[in-house]
PDB file of C-alpha atoms in Angstrom:
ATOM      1  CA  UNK R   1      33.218  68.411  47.186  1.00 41.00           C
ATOM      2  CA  UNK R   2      35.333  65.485  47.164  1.00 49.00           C
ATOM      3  CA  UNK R   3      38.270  65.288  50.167  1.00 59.00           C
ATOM      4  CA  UNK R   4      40.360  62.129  48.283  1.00 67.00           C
ATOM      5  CA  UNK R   5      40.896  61.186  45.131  1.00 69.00           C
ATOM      6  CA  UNK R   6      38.907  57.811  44.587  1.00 74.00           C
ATOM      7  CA  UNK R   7      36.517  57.066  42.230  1.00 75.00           C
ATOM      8  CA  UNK R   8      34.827  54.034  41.340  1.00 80.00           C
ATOM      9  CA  UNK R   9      36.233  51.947  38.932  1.00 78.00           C
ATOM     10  CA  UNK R  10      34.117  52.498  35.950  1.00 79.00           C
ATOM     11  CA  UNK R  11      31.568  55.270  35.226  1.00 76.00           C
ATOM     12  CA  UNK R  12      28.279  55.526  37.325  1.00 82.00           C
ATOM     13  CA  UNK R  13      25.083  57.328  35.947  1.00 81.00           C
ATOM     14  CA  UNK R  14      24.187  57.445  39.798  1.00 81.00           C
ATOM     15  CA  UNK R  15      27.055  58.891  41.232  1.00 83.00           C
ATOM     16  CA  UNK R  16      26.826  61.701  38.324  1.00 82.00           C
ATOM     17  CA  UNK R  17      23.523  62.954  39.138  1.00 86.00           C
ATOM     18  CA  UNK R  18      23.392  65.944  41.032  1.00 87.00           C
ATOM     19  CA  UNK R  19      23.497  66.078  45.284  1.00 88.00           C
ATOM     20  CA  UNK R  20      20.217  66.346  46.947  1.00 86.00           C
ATOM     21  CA  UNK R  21      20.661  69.896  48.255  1.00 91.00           C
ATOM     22  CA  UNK R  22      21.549  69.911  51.790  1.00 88.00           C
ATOM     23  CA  UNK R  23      22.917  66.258  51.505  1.00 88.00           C
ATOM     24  CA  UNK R  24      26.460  64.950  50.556  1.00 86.00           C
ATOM     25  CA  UNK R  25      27.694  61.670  49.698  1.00 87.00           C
ATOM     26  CA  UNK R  26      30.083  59.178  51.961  1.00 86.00           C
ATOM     27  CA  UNK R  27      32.298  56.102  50.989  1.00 88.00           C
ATOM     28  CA  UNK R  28      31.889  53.456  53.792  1.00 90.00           C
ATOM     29  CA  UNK R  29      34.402  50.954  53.354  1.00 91.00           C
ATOM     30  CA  UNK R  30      33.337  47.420  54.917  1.00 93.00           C
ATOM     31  CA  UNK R  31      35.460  44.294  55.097  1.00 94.00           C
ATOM     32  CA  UNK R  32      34.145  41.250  56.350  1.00 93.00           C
ATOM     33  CA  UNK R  33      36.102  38.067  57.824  1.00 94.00           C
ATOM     34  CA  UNK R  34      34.639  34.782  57.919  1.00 94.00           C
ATOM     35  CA  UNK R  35      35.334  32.694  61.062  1.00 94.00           C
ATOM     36  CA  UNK R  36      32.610  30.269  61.100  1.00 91.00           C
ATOM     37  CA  UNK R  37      33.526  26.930  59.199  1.00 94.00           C
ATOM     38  CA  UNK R  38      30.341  27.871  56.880  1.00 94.00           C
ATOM     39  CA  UNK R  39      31.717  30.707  55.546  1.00 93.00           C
ATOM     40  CA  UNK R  40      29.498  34.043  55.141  1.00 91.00           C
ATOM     41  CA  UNK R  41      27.469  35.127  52.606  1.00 93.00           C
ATOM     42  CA  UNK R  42      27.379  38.726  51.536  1.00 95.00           C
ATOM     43  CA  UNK R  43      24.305  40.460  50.028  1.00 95.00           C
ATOM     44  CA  UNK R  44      25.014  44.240  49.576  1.00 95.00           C
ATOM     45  CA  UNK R  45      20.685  44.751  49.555  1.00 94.00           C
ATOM     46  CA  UNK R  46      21.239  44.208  53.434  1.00 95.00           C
ATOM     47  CA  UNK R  47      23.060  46.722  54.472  1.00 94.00           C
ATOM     48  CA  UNK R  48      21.966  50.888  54.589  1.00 94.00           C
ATOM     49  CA  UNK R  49      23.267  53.561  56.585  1.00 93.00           C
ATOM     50  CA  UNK R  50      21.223  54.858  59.343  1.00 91.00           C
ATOM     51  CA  UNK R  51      20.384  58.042  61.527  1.00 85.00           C
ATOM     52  CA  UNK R  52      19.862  56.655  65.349  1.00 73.00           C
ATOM     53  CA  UNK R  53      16.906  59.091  65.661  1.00 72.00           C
ATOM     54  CA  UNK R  54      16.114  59.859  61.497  1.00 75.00           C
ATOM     55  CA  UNK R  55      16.688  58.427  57.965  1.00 84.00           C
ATOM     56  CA  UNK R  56      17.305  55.520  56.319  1.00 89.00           C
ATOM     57  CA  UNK R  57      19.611  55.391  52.923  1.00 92.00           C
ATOM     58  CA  UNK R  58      20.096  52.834  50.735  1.00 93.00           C
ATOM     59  CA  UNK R  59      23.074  52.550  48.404  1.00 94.00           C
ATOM     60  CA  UNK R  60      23.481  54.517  45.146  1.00 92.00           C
ATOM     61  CA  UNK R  61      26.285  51.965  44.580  1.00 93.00           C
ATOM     62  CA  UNK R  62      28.046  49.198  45.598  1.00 95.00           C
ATOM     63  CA  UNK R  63      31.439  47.609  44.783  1.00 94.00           C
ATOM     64  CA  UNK R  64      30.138  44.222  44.952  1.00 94.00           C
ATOM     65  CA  UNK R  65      26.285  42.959  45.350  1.00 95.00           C
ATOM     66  CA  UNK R  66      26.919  39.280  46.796  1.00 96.00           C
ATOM     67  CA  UNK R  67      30.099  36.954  47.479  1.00 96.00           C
ATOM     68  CA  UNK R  68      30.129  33.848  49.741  1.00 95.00           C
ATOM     69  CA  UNK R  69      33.573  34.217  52.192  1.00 95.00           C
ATOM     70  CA  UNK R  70      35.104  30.972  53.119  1.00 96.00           C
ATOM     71  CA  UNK R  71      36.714  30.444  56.493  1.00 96.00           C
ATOM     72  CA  UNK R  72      39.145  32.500  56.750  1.00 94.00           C
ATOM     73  CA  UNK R  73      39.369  34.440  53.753  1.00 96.00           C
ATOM     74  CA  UNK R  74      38.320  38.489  53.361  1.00 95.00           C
ATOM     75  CA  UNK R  75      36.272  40.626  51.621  1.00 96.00           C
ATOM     76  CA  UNK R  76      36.784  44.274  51.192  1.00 95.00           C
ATOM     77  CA  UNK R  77      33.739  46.187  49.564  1.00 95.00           C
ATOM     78  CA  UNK R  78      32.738  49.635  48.796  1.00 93.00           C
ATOM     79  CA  UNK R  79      29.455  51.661  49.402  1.00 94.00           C
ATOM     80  CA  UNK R  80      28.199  55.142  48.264  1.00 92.00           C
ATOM     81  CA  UNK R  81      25.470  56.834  50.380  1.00 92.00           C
ATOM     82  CA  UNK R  82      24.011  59.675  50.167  1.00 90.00           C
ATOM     83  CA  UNK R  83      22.733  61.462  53.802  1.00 88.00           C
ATOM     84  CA  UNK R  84      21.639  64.622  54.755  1.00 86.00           C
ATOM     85  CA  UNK R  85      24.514  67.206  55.683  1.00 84.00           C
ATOM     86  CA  UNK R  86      23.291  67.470  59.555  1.00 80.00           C
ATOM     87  CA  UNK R  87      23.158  63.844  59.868  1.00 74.00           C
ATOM     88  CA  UNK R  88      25.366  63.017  63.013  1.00 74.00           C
ATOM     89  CA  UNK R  89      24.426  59.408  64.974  1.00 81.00           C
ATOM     90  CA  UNK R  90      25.097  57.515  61.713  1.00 87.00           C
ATOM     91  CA  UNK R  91      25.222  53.454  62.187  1.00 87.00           C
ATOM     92  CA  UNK R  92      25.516  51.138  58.909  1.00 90.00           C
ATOM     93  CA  UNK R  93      23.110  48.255  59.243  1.00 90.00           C
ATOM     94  CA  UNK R  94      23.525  44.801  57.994  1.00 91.00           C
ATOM     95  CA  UNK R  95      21.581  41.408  58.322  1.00 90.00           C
ATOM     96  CA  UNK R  96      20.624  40.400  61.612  1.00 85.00           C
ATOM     97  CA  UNK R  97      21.223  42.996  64.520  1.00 83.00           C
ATOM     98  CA  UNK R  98      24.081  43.706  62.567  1.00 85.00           C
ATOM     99  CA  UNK R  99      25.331  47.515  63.842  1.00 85.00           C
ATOM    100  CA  UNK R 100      28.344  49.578  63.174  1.00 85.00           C
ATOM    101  CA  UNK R 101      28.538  52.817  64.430  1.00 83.00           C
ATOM    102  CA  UNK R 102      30.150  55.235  61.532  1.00 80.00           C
ATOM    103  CA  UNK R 103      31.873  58.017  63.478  1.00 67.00           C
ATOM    104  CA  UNK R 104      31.283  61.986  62.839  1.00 62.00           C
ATOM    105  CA  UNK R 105      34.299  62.361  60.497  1.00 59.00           C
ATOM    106  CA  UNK R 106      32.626  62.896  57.407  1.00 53.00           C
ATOM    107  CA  UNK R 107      31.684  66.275  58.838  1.00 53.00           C
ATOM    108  CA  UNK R 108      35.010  67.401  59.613  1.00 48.00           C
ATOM    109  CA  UNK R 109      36.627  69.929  57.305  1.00 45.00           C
ATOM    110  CA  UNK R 110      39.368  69.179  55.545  1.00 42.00           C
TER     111      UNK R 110
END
């Protein structure tokens, strides 16, 4: 059951097919600042969601699959995961020893 209104902005065969039963999907929303003179690169194929002690999903879609961020500027991007409905310890995981912890909110009721 969906909780907001959003949608991506076009039509995804993914995100139609049915939920894997006793899994539901999230929306993590990630934005990324560069502060090195370099810049960063992006690549959406490193990043998944996490259990601490369980599972490992990758994406069923993505706002954006690469960018390279200049000093200074930002990049807000999307991600649909699916994860099983007692998942709790959730962390996404991105290049490096990259690790955010996710929260329990997308078990609360609304």
């Amino acid at each position: 059951m969906e909780t907001d209104s959003w949608n991506p902005p076009e039509p995804v065969a993914t995100l139609k097919s049915p939920i894997a039963s006793g899994g539901h999907r999230v929306r993590v929303l990630l934005e990324l600042t560069a502060s090195k003179a370099s810049g960063v690169r992006f690549e959406s194929t490193d990043f998944a969601v996490e259990e601490i002690v369980g599972f490992r999903a990758e994406p069923l879609w993505v706002s954006q699959q690469s960018a390279i961020i200049s000093l200074g500027e930002n990049l807000q991007v999307s991600f649909i995961f699916e994860i099983p409905n007692k998942a709790i310890q959730l962390v996404l995981e991105g290049p490096g020893q990259l690790r955010l912890a996710l929260g329990t909110a997308h078990h609360s009721n609304p």
